Amino acid sequence: MNSPTPQFVPSRLGIYEPIHQIGIWGENFKSNGNPNTSTSVIVEVDNKLENESETTSHEMLTASNNYEQEASKPIDKIQRRLAQNREAARKSRLRKKAYVQQLENSRLKLIQLEQELQRARQQGLYMGGVLEGSHIGFSGTVNSGIAAFEMEYGRWVDVQHRQICELRTALNAHISDIELRILVESGIGHYFELFRMKSTVAKADVFYVISGVWKTSAERFFSWIGGFRPSELLKVLVPQLDPLTEQQILEVCNLKQSCQQAEDALSQGMEKLQETVSSTVAGGPVDEVSYIPQVATAMEKLEALVSFVNQADHLRQETLQQMSRILTTRQAARGLLALGEYFHRLRALSTLWATRPPEPSLP
Amino acid sequence: MQEAIPYKSYSTTRATAVGSRSPLLNFLGGGGGVVANGSESSIRKLVEENAVVVFGRRGCCMCHVVMRLLLGHGANPVVCEVEEGKEEAAIGELSRIGGGGGDGGGGGGIQLPAVFVGGKMFGGLDRVMSTHISGELVPVLKDAGALWL
């Protein structure tokens, strides 16, 4: 056996071709069959071990078997080293790329968080007022219901944004109607998810939902019973849906009318509720200190507010469903895109408004 | 006028106070006539003789919403007020009379306000709203003879 030359260190061999080495080791062991023979192999290698440092016996054993083969190909060794260097360099470049990508994402996330923080600060002013007077004894449960909703809603908005991007890509790419239908169904289902979330938090604190503090300021401007007006929704959607057939135009017209009637009915119901609560709170003698009976009765009446929020969301849901019945898949996809984009722009408007430079003060 | 629609009249029935006292007391016709002490049989008669009947708590705002929707279509619903504290008994009576025509909430879960159309239970505000939007409400009202046009 040749003695090892400096550049051919057996341990390196073991690292780069372990599977090959193990195979040979196994073969040797099997082919021998005779336990005595194998023991002698181990004994031989053990002598070698004393000469080497920082190598595992396994590697030594496997390396020694290939010694004769490799010692006769020094050119191959150099080639392999160059390949390893190229590989290492490539991996290093990939790692750097991944790191930069991560930095970019973190930067975007930071901007997003700053925006959210600013929004939360503004809302904090409202929230302080909302929570002050109501459910003083149950502030723990009220807060947790609201906190849970805030978190879920944040996620809802993120998913909404992603869905809008998917719809836009899909419409430009002219995918099949079947695939588009799936996107449309999940888009509509996503709105239904929001209505479910709102129903849950309305039970915890209906004033929270109606006040609309969970939405951005521009969205709040258009708020009607804790959400968007279905008739407004139609005004936003319809121009984006051209061309519509005669039949569709008729059906959309009917839907607009039904929506308006339903909104009016609910609005009148809300007015009646206001009158009822107002007269209840105002009732009773004012020269007496105790107002508990009036306030207690008013609280009972205010329970109806939860029904109003649920009915308003029910109306929104039915309007969306009716629209999806009237429209073709492609039209429905364009409609959902238009609607999602509209709310996205309202949110952007709110952010811009909040960060606009202050009015210069007069000298 | 009565000849045009022979088996559905709009006259408010004057109920006599016979039989067990029902939690469904006063009922106000479309014209504002008030009658007291309806018994179950008279309530059944009310439902059968009137195209649209709305049962609700007194001063209920949701009842107001249902009324607005139905009046908007040109229907002239009869309102029957449920006595305070007797809602459960009233709902029990109504489900007996109702006969399960329409999704009244799945398994006897009738909610107030409850709407009866053409002598059968139609549903609550939920059903009125969804049929109103989908356009199904008008044909149903027409079939029951609630609409003149």
Coordinates of C-alpha atoms in Angstrom, one line a residue:
Chain A
M1 CA 0.0 0.0 0.0
N2 CA 1.3 3.4 -0.8
S3 CA 1.9 5.8 2.0
P4 CA -0.4 8.8 2.0
T5 CA 0.9 12.0 0.4
P6 CA 0.0 15.3 2.1
Q7 CA -2.8 16.4 -0.3
F8 CA -4.6 13.1 -0.1
V9 CA -6.0 13.1 3.4
P10 CA -8.3 10.1 3.8
S11 CA -10.8 11.9 6.1
R12 CA -11.7 14.4 3.3
L13 CA -12.5 11.5 1.0
G14 CA -14.9 10.1 3.6
I15 CA -16.8 13.4 3.9
Y16 CA -17.4 13.9 0.2
E17 CA -18.3 10.4 -0.8
P18 CA -19.8 8.7 2.3
I19 CA -22.4 6.6 0.5
H20 CA -19.8 5.2 -1.9
Q21 CA -17.5 4.4 1.0
I22 CA -20.2 2.8 3.1
G23 CA -21.1 0.6 0.2
I24 CA -17.6 -0.6 -0.3
W25 CA -17.2 -1.2 3.4
G26 CA -20.4 -3.2 3.4
E27 CA -19.3 -5.2 0.4
N28 CA -16.0 -6.0 1.9
F29 CA -17.6 -7.2 5.0
K30 CA -20.1 -9.4 3.1
S31 CA -17.7 -10.9 0.7
N32 CA -15.4 -12.0 3.4
G33 CA -18.0 -13.9 5.3
N34 CA -15.3 -15.2 7.5
P35 CA -15.3 -13.3 10.8
N36 CA -11.6 -13.9 11.2
T37 CA -10.8 -12.1 8.0
S38 CA -12.9 -9.1 8.8
T39 CA -11.2 -8.8 12.2
S40 CA -7.9 -8.8 10.6
V41 CA -9.0 -5.9 8.4
I42 CA -9.9 -3.9 11.4
V43 CA -6.7 -4.7 13.1
E44 CA -4.7 -3.5 10.1
V45 CA -6.6 -0.2 9.9
D46 CA -6.2 0.4 13.6
N47 CA -2.5 0.7 13.0
K48 CA -3.2 3.4 10.5
L49 CA -5.5 5.2 13.0
E50 CA -2.6 6.1 15.3
N51 CA -0.9 7.9 12.4
E52 CA -4.0 10.1 11.7
S53 CA -5.7 12.7 13.8
E54 CA -9.3 14.0 14.0
T55 CA -10.8 11.3 11.9
T56 CA -13.6 8.9 12.9
S57 CA -12.7 5.2 12.7
H58 CA -15.6 4.7 10.3
E59 CA -14.1 7.2 7.9
M60 CA -10.7 5.6 8.3
L61 CA -12.0 2.2 7.5
T62 CA -13.9 3.4 4.5
A63 CA -11.0 5.6 3.3
S64 CA -8.4 2.9 3.6
N65 CA -10.3 0.7 1.2
N66 CA -10.2 3.2 -1.5
Y67 CA -6.7 4.4 -0.9
E68 CA -5.2 2.5 -3.8
Q69 CA -7.9 3.6 -6.2
E70 CA -7.7 7.4 -5.4
A71 CA -4.0 7.7 -5.0
S72 CA -3.6 7.0 -8.8
K73 CA -5.9 10.0 -9.9
P74 CA -4.4 13.3 -8.6
I75 CA -5.9 15.3 -11.5
D76 CA -9.4 14.2 -10.5
K77 CA -8.7 15.4 -7.0
I78 CA -8.0 18.9 -8.2
Q79 CA -11.1 18.9 -10.4
R80 CA -13.2 17.8 -7.5
R81 CA -11.8 20.6 -5.3
L82 CA -12.6 23.2 -8.0
A83 CA -16.1 21.8 -8.3
Q84 CA -16.5 22.0 -4.5
N85 CA -15.4 25.6 -4.6
R86 CA -17.9 26.5 -7.3
E87 CA -20.6 24.8 -5.3
A88 CA -19.7 26.6 -2.2
A89 CA -19.6 29.9 -4.0
R90 CA -23.1 29.2 -5.5
K91 CA -24.5 28.3 -2.1
S92 CA -23.0 31.4 -0.7
R93 CA -24.7 33.6 -3.4
L94 CA -28.0 31.9 -2.7
R95 CA -27.8 32.5 1.0
K96 CA -27.0 36.1 0.4
K97 CA -30.0 36.4 -1.9
A98 CA -32.2 34.8 0.7
Y99 CA -30.9 37.2 3.3
V100 CA -31.6 40.2 1.2
Q101 CA -35.1 39.0 0.5
Q102 CA -35.7 38.6 4.2
L103 CA -34.5 42.1 4.8
E104 CA -36.8 43.5 2.2
N105 CA -39.8 41.6 3.7
S106 CA -38.9 42.9 7.1
R107 CA -38.8 46.4 5.9
L108 CA -42.2 46.2 4.3
K109 CA -43.5 44.6 7.5
L110 CA -42.1 47.4 9.5
I111 CA -43.8 50.0 7.4
Q112 CA -47.1 48.1 7.7
L113 CA -46.7 47.8 11.5
E114 CA -46.0 51.5 11.8
Q115 CA -49.2 52.3 9.9
E116 CA -51.2 49.9 12.1
L117 CA -49.8 51.4 15.2
Q118 CA -50.8 54.9 14.1
R119 CA -54.3 53.6 13.3
A120 CA -54.5 51.8 16.6
R121 CA -53.5 55.0 18.4
Q122 CA -56.3 56.9 16.7
Q123 CA -58.7 54.2 17.5
G124 CA -57.5 54.1 21.1
L125 CA -59.0 57.5 21.5
Y126 CA -62.4 56.1 20.4
M127 CA -62.0 52.9 22.3
G128 CA -61.4 54.7 25.6
G129 CA -64.8 56.4 25.2
V130 CA -66.6 53.3 24.0
L131 CA -65.5 51.0 26.8
E132 CA -65.8 53.6 29.6
G133 CA -69.5 53.6 30.2
S134 CA -70.5 50.1 29.1
H135 CA -70.2 46.7 30.8
I136 CA -68.0 48.0 33.5
G137 CA -68.3 44.8 35.4
F138 CA -67.5 42.6 32.4
S139 CA -64.7 44.6 30.9
G140 CA -62.5 41.5 30.9
T141 CA -64.8 39.5 28.6
V142 CA -65.7 42.5 26.4
N143 CA -62.0 43.3 25.8
S144 CA -61.2 39.7 24.9
G145 CA -64.0 39.5 22.4
I146 CA -62.9 42.7 20.8
A147 CA -59.2 41.8 21.0
A148 CA -60.0 38.5 19.3
F149 CA -62.0 40.2 16.6
E150 CA -59.3 42.9 15.9
M151 CA -56.7 40.1 15.4
E152 CA -59.0 38.1 13.1
Y153 CA -60.0 41.2 11.2
G154 CA -56.3 42.1 10.6
R155 CA -55.9 38.7 9.1
W156 CA -59.1 39.0 7.1
V157 CA -57.8 42.2 5.4
D158 CA -54.5 40.5 4.6
V159 CA -56.3 37.5 3.0
Q160 CA -58.6 39.9 1.2
H161 CA -55.7 41.7 -0.3
R162 CA -54.2 38.4 -1.5
Q163 CA -57.5 37.3 -3.0
I164 CA -57.8 40.6 -4.9
C165 CA -54.3 40.1 -6.4
E166 CA -55.1 36.6 -7.4
L167 CA -58.3 37.7 -9.1
R168 CA -56.5 40.4 -11.0
T169 CA -53.9 38.0 -12.2
A170 CA -56.5 35.4 -13.1
L171 CA -58.6 37.8 -15.1
N172 CA -55.6 39.0 -17.0
A173 CA -54.3 35.5 -17.6
H174 CA -57.7 34.4 -19.1
I175 CA -58.0 31.2 -17.0
S176 CA -60.9 28.8 -17.5
D177 CA -64.3 29.6 -16.2
I178 CA -64.2 26.6 -13.8
E179 CA -61.0 27.8 -12.2
L180 CA -62.4 31.4 -12.0
R181 CA -65.6 30.1 -10.4
I182 CA -63.5 28.7 -7.5
L183 CA -61.9 32.1 -7.0
V184 CA -65.3 33.8 -7.1
E185 CA -66.8 31.3 -4.6
S186 CA -63.9 31.8 -2.2
G187 CA -64.2 35.6 -2.6
I188 CA -67.8 35.6 -1.7
G189 CA -67.3 33.1 1.1
H190 CA -64.6 35.5 2.5
Y191 CA -67.2 38.2 2.9
F192 CA -69.6 35.8 4.6
E193 CA -66.7 35.0 7.0
L194 CA -66.6 38.6 7.9
F195 CA -70.3 38.7 8.6
R196 CA -69.9 35.7 10.9
M197 CA -67.0 37.4 12.8
K198 CA -69.1 40.6 13.2
S199 CA -72.0 38.6 14.5
T200 CA -69.9 37.1 17.2
V201 CA -68.3 40.3 18.4
A202 CA -71.7 42.1 18.2
K203 CA -72.9 39.8 21.0
A204 CA -69.9 41.0 23.1
D205 CA -70.3 44.7 22.3
V206 CA -72.7 45.8 19.7
F207 CA -71.7 49.5 20.1
Y208 CA -68.2 48.5 19.0
V209 CA -69.4 47.1 15.7
I210 CA -71.8 50.0 15.0
S211 CA -69.2 52.6 15.8
G212 CA -67.0 51.2 13.1
V213 CA -63.7 51.9 15.0
W214 CA -62.4 48.6 13.7
K215 CA -62.4 50.1 10.2
T216 CA -60.3 52.8 8.7
S217 CA -61.6 56.4 8.9
A218 CA -62.6 56.7 5.2
E219 CA -64.6 53.4 5.4
R220 CA -66.2 54.6 8.6
F221 CA -67.4 57.7 6.7
F222 CA -69.6 55.5 4.6
S223 CA -70.7 53.2 7.4
W224 CA -74.4 52.2 7.7
I225 CA -75.4 49.9 10.6
G226 CA -71.8 48.7 11.1
G227 CA -70.9 48.2 7.4
F228 CA -71.3 49.2 3.8
R229 CA -74.6 50.1 2.3
P230 CA -75.7 47.4 -0.2
S231 CA -77.0 50.1 -2.6
E232 CA -73.5 51.7 -2.5
L233 CA -72.0 48.4 -3.3
L234 CA -74.2 48.1 -6.4
K235 CA -73.2 51.6 -7.5
V236 CA -69.5 50.7 -7.3
L237 CA -69.9 47.3 -9.0
V238 CA -72.3 47.9 -12.0
P239 CA -70.1 50.3 -14.1
Q240 CA -67.3 47.7 -14.0
L241 CA -69.6 44.9 -15.3
D242 CA -70.3 46.2 -18.9
P243 CA -71.5 44.7 -21.1
L244 CA -74.6 43.4 -19.5
T245 CA -77.5 41.7 -21.3
E246 CA -80.9 43.3 -21.4
Q247 CA -82.1 40.6 -18.9
Q248 CA -79.2 41.4 -16.6
I249 CA -79.8 45.1 -16.7
L250 CA -83.4 44.5 -15.7
E251 CA -82.5 42.2 -12.9
V252 CA -79.8 44.6 -11.6
C253 CA -82.3 47.4 -11.7
N254 CA -84.8 45.3 -9.6
L255 CA -82.1 44.4 -7.2
K256 CA -81.1 48.1 -6.8
Q257 CA -84.7 48.9 -6.0
S258 CA -85.2 46.0 -3.5
C259 CA -81.9 46.9 -1.8
Q260 CA -83.1 50.5 -1.4
Q261 CA -86.4 49.4 0.0
A262 CA -84.8 47.0 2.5
E263 CA -82.3 49.7 3.5
D264 CA -85.1 52.2 4.1
A265 CA -87.0 49.7 6.1
L266 CA -84.0 49.0 8.3
S267 CA -83.2 52.7 8.7
Q268 CA -86.7 53.4 9.8
G269 CA -86.5 50.6 12.2
M270 CA -83.3 52.1 13.6
E271 CA -85.0 55.5 14.0
K272 CA -87.9 53.9 15.9
L273 CA -85.4 52.2 18.2
Q274 CA -83.7 55.6 18.8
E275 CA -87.0 57.1 19.6
T276 CA -87.9 54.3 22.0
V277 CA -84.6 54.3 23.8
S278 CA -84.6 58.1 24.0
S279 CA -88.0 58.3 25.5
T280 CA -87.2 55.5 27.9
V281 CA -84.0 57.2 29.2
A282 CA -85.8 60.6 29.4
G283 CA -88.8 59.1 31.2
G284 CA -89.5 59.2 34.9
P285 CA -89.1 62.2 37.2
V286 CA -85.9 64.1 37.0
D287 CA -86.1 65.6 40.5
E288 CA -85.4 62.1 41.8
V289 CA -81.9 60.9 42.1
S290 CA -82.5 57.3 41.0
Y291 CA -82.5 56.7 37.3
I292 CA -81.8 52.9 37.4
P293 CA -85.2 51.7 36.2
Q294 CA -85.1 53.9 33.2
V295 CA -81.5 52.9 32.3
A296 CA -82.2 49.3 32.9
T297 CA -85.3 49.3 30.6
A298 CA -83.2 51.2 28.0
M299 CA -80.6 48.5 28.2
E300 CA -83.2 45.8 27.4
K301 CA -84.4 47.8 24.4
L302 CA -80.9 48.3 23.1
E303 CA -80.6 44.5 22.8
A304 CA -82.5 45.0 19.5
L305 CA -79.4 46.7 18.2
V306 CA -77.7 43.3 17.8
S307 CA -80.6 42.2 15.6
F308 CA -80.2 45.3 13.5
V309 CA -76.5 44.5 12.9
N310 CA -77.3 40.9 12.0
Q311 CA -80.1 41.9 9.7
A312 CA -78.0 44.6 8.0
D313 CA -75.2 42.0 7.4
H314 CA -77.9 39.5 6.2
L315 CA -79.0 42.1 3.7
R316 CA -75.4 42.5 2.5
Q317 CA -75.0 38.8 2.2
E318 CA -78.3 38.4 0.2
T319 CA -77.3 41.2 -2.1
L320 CA -73.9 39.6 -2.8
Q321 CA -75.6 36.3 -3.5
Q322 CA -78.2 37.7 -5.8
M323 CA -75.5 39.5 -7.8
S324 CA -73.6 36.3 -8.2
R325 CA -76.8 34.7 -9.5
I326 CA -77.4 37.4 -12.0
L327 CA -73.8 37.6 -13.3
T328 CA -71.7 35.3 -15.3
T329 CA -68.6 33.9 -13.7
R330 CA -66.3 36.4 -15.4
Q331 CA -68.6 39.3 -14.6
A332 CA -68.7 38.2 -10.9
A333 CA -64.9 38.0 -10.8
R334 CA -64.7 41.5 -12.2
G335 CA -67.3 42.6 -9.7
L336 CA -65.4 41.1 -6.7
L337 CA -62.2 42.7 -8.0
A338 CA -63.9 46.1 -8.3
L339 CA -65.4 45.8 -4.8
G340 CA -62.1 44.6 -3.2
E341 CA -60.1 47.3 -5.0
Y342 CA -62.6 50.0 -3.9
F343 CA -62.3 49.1 -0.2
H344 CA -58.5 48.8 -0.6
R345 CA -58.4 52.4 -2.0
L346 CA -60.6 53.6 0.8
R347 CA -58.1 52.2 3.3
A348 CA -55.2 53.8 1.4
L349 CA -57.1 57.1 1.5
S350 CA -57.4 56.8 5.2
T351 CA -53.7 56.1 5.6
L352 CA -52.8 59.1 3.4
W353 CA -55.2 61.3 5.3
A354 CA -53.7 60.3 8.6
T355 CA -50.1 61.0 7.5
R356 CA -50.8 64.2 5.5
P357 CA -48.4 67.0 6.6
P358 CA -49.9 69.3 9.3
E359 CA -51.3 72.7 8.2
P360 CA -48.5 75.3 8.5
S361 CA -49.3 77.5 11.5
L362 CA -49.7 81.2 10.8
P363 CA -46.8 83.4 12.0
Chain B
M1 CA -115.1 44.5 -3.3
Q2 CA -115.6 41.3 -1.3
E3 CA -116.8 39.5 -4.4
A4 CA -113.4 39.9 -6.2
I5 CA -111.6 37.7 -3.7
P6 CA -114.3 35.4 -2.3
Y7 CA -112.3 33.4 0.3
K8 CA -109.8 35.9 1.6
S9 CA -111.3 39.0 3.2
Y10 CA -109.8 42.0 4.8
S11 CA -112.5 42.5 7.3
T12 CA -111.2 42.5 10.9
T13 CA -112.9 39.8 12.8
R14 CA -114.5 40.6 16.1
A15 CA -113.5 37.8 18.4
T16 CA -115.5 36.7 21.4
A17 CA -113.7 35.9 24.6
V18 CA -114.4 32.1 24.6
G19 CA -112.1 29.3 25.3
S20 CA -108.7 29.6 27.0
R21 CA -107.1 32.9 27.2
S22 CA -104.5 33.2 24.6
P23 CA -101.3 35.2 25.0
L24 CA -102.1 36.7 21.6
L25 CA -104.2 39.6 22.7
N26 CA -105.0 42.7 20.9
F27 CA -104.8 42.8 17.2
L28 CA -104.9 45.9 15.0
G29 CA -106.3 45.7 11.6
G30 CA -104.8 47.6 8.7
G31 CA -107.3 50.3 9.4
G32 CA -106.5 50.6 13.1
G33 CA -109.4 48.8 14.5
V34 CA -108.7 47.3 18.0
V35 CA -110.2 44.2 19.4
A36 CA -109.3 42.6 22.7
N37 CA -109.1 39.0 24.0
G38 CA -108.4 36.8 21.1
S39 CA -108.6 33.0 21.8
E40 CA -106.7 30.4 19.9
S41 CA -109.6 29.6 17.6
S42 CA -110.0 33.2 16.7
I43 CA -106.3 33.6 16.0
R44 CA -106.6 30.6 13.7
K45 CA -109.5 32.3 12.0
L46 CA -107.4 35.5 11.7
V47 CA -104.6 33.6 10.0
E48 CA -106.9 31.9 7.7
E49 CA -109.0 34.9 6.7
N50 CA -106.2 37.3 6.2
A51 CA -103.6 37.1 3.4
V52 CA -100.8 38.4 5.6
V53 CA -100.6 38.5 9.4
V54 CA -97.6 39.6 11.4
F55 CA -97.1 38.6 15.0
G56 CA -94.7 40.6 17.1
R57 CA -94.0 42.0 20.5
R58 CA -95.5 45.4 21.3
G59 CA -93.2 48.2 20.2
C60 CA -90.7 45.8 18.6
C61 CA -88.6 47.7 16.0
M62 CA -88.0 44.6 13.9
C63 CA -91.8 44.3 13.6
H64 CA -91.7 47.8 12.3
V65 CA -89.1 46.8 9.7
V66 CA -91.2 43.8 8.5
M67 CA -94.2 46.0 8.2
R68 CA -92.3 48.6 6.2
L69 CA -91.2 45.9 3.7
L70 CA -94.6 44.4 3.3
L71 CA -96.4 47.8 3.0
G72 CA -93.8 48.8 0.4
H73 CA -95.0 46.0 -1.8
G74 CA -98.6 47.1 -1.4
A75 CA -99.7 44.4 1.0
N76 CA -101.9 45.3 3.9
P77 CA -100.7 43.1 6.8
V78 CA -102.7 42.6 10.0
V79 CA -100.6 43.1 13.1
C80 CA -101.1 40.9 16.1
E81 CA -99.3 41.9 19.3
V82 CA -97.9 39.3 21.6
E83 CA -98.3 40.1 25.3
E84 CA -95.2 40.8 27.2
G85 CA -93.8 37.8 29.0
K86 CA -96.0 35.4 27.1
E87 CA -93.7 35.0 24.1
E88 CA -93.0 31.3 24.6
A89 CA -96.6 30.4 24.8
A90 CA -97.4 32.5 21.8
I91 CA -94.7 30.8 19.8
G92 CA -96.1 27.5 20.8
E93 CA -99.5 28.4 19.6
L94 CA -98.2 29.8 16.4
S95 CA -96.2 26.7 15.6
R96 CA -99.4 24.6 16.1
I97 CA -101.3 26.8 13.8
G98 CA -98.4 27.2 11.4
G99 CA -98.3 23.8 9.9
G100 CA -94.6 24.2 9.0
G101 CA -95.0 25.9 5.7
G102 CA -91.5 27.4 5.1
D103 CA -88.3 27.5 7.1
G104 CA -89.5 28.9 10.3
G105 CA -86.1 28.4 11.9
G106 CA -85.6 24.7 11.7
G107 CA -87.5 22.4 14.1
G108 CA -90.0 24.7 15.7
G109 CA -87.6 27.6 16.3
I110 CA -90.1 30.3 15.5
Q111 CA -88.8 33.8 16.2
L112 CA -90.8 37.0 16.6
P113 CA -91.7 38.8 14.5
A114 CA -93.4 35.9 12.7
V115 CA -95.2 36.3 9.4
F116 CA -98.1 34.2 8.1
V117 CA -98.9 34.4 4.4
G118 CA -101.9 32.7 2.9
G119 CA -102.8 30.9 6.2
K120 CA -99.4 29.3 6.5
M121 CA -96.3 30.1 8.4
F122 CA -93.9 32.0 6.1
G123 CA -91.0 32.8 8.4
G124 CA -89.3 35.7 10.3
L125 CA -87.6 38.8 9.1
D126 CA -84.7 36.7 7.7
R127 CA -87.0 35.0 5.2
V128 CA -88.9 38.1 4.3
M129 CA -85.6 39.9 3.7
S130 CA -84.0 37.1 1.5
T131 CA -87.2 36.5 -0.5
H132 CA -87.5 40.3 -0.9
I133 CA -84.0 40.6 -2.4
S134 CA -84.3 37.4 -4.5
G135 CA -87.6 38.6 -5.9
E136 CA -89.6 35.6 -4.6
L137 CA -91.6 37.6 -2.2
V138 CA -93.9 39.3 -4.7
P139 CA -95.2 36.1 -6.3
V140 CA -95.8 34.6 -2.9
L141 CA -97.8 37.6 -1.9
K142 CA -99.7 37.6 -5.1
D143 CA -100.6 34.0 -4.8
A144 CA -102.0 34.6 -1.3
G145 CA -104.0 37.4 -2.7
A146 CA -102.3 40.1 -0.7
L147 CA -101.6 42.3 -3.7
W148 CA -104.3 43.9 -5.8
L149 CA -102.1 44.4 -8.9

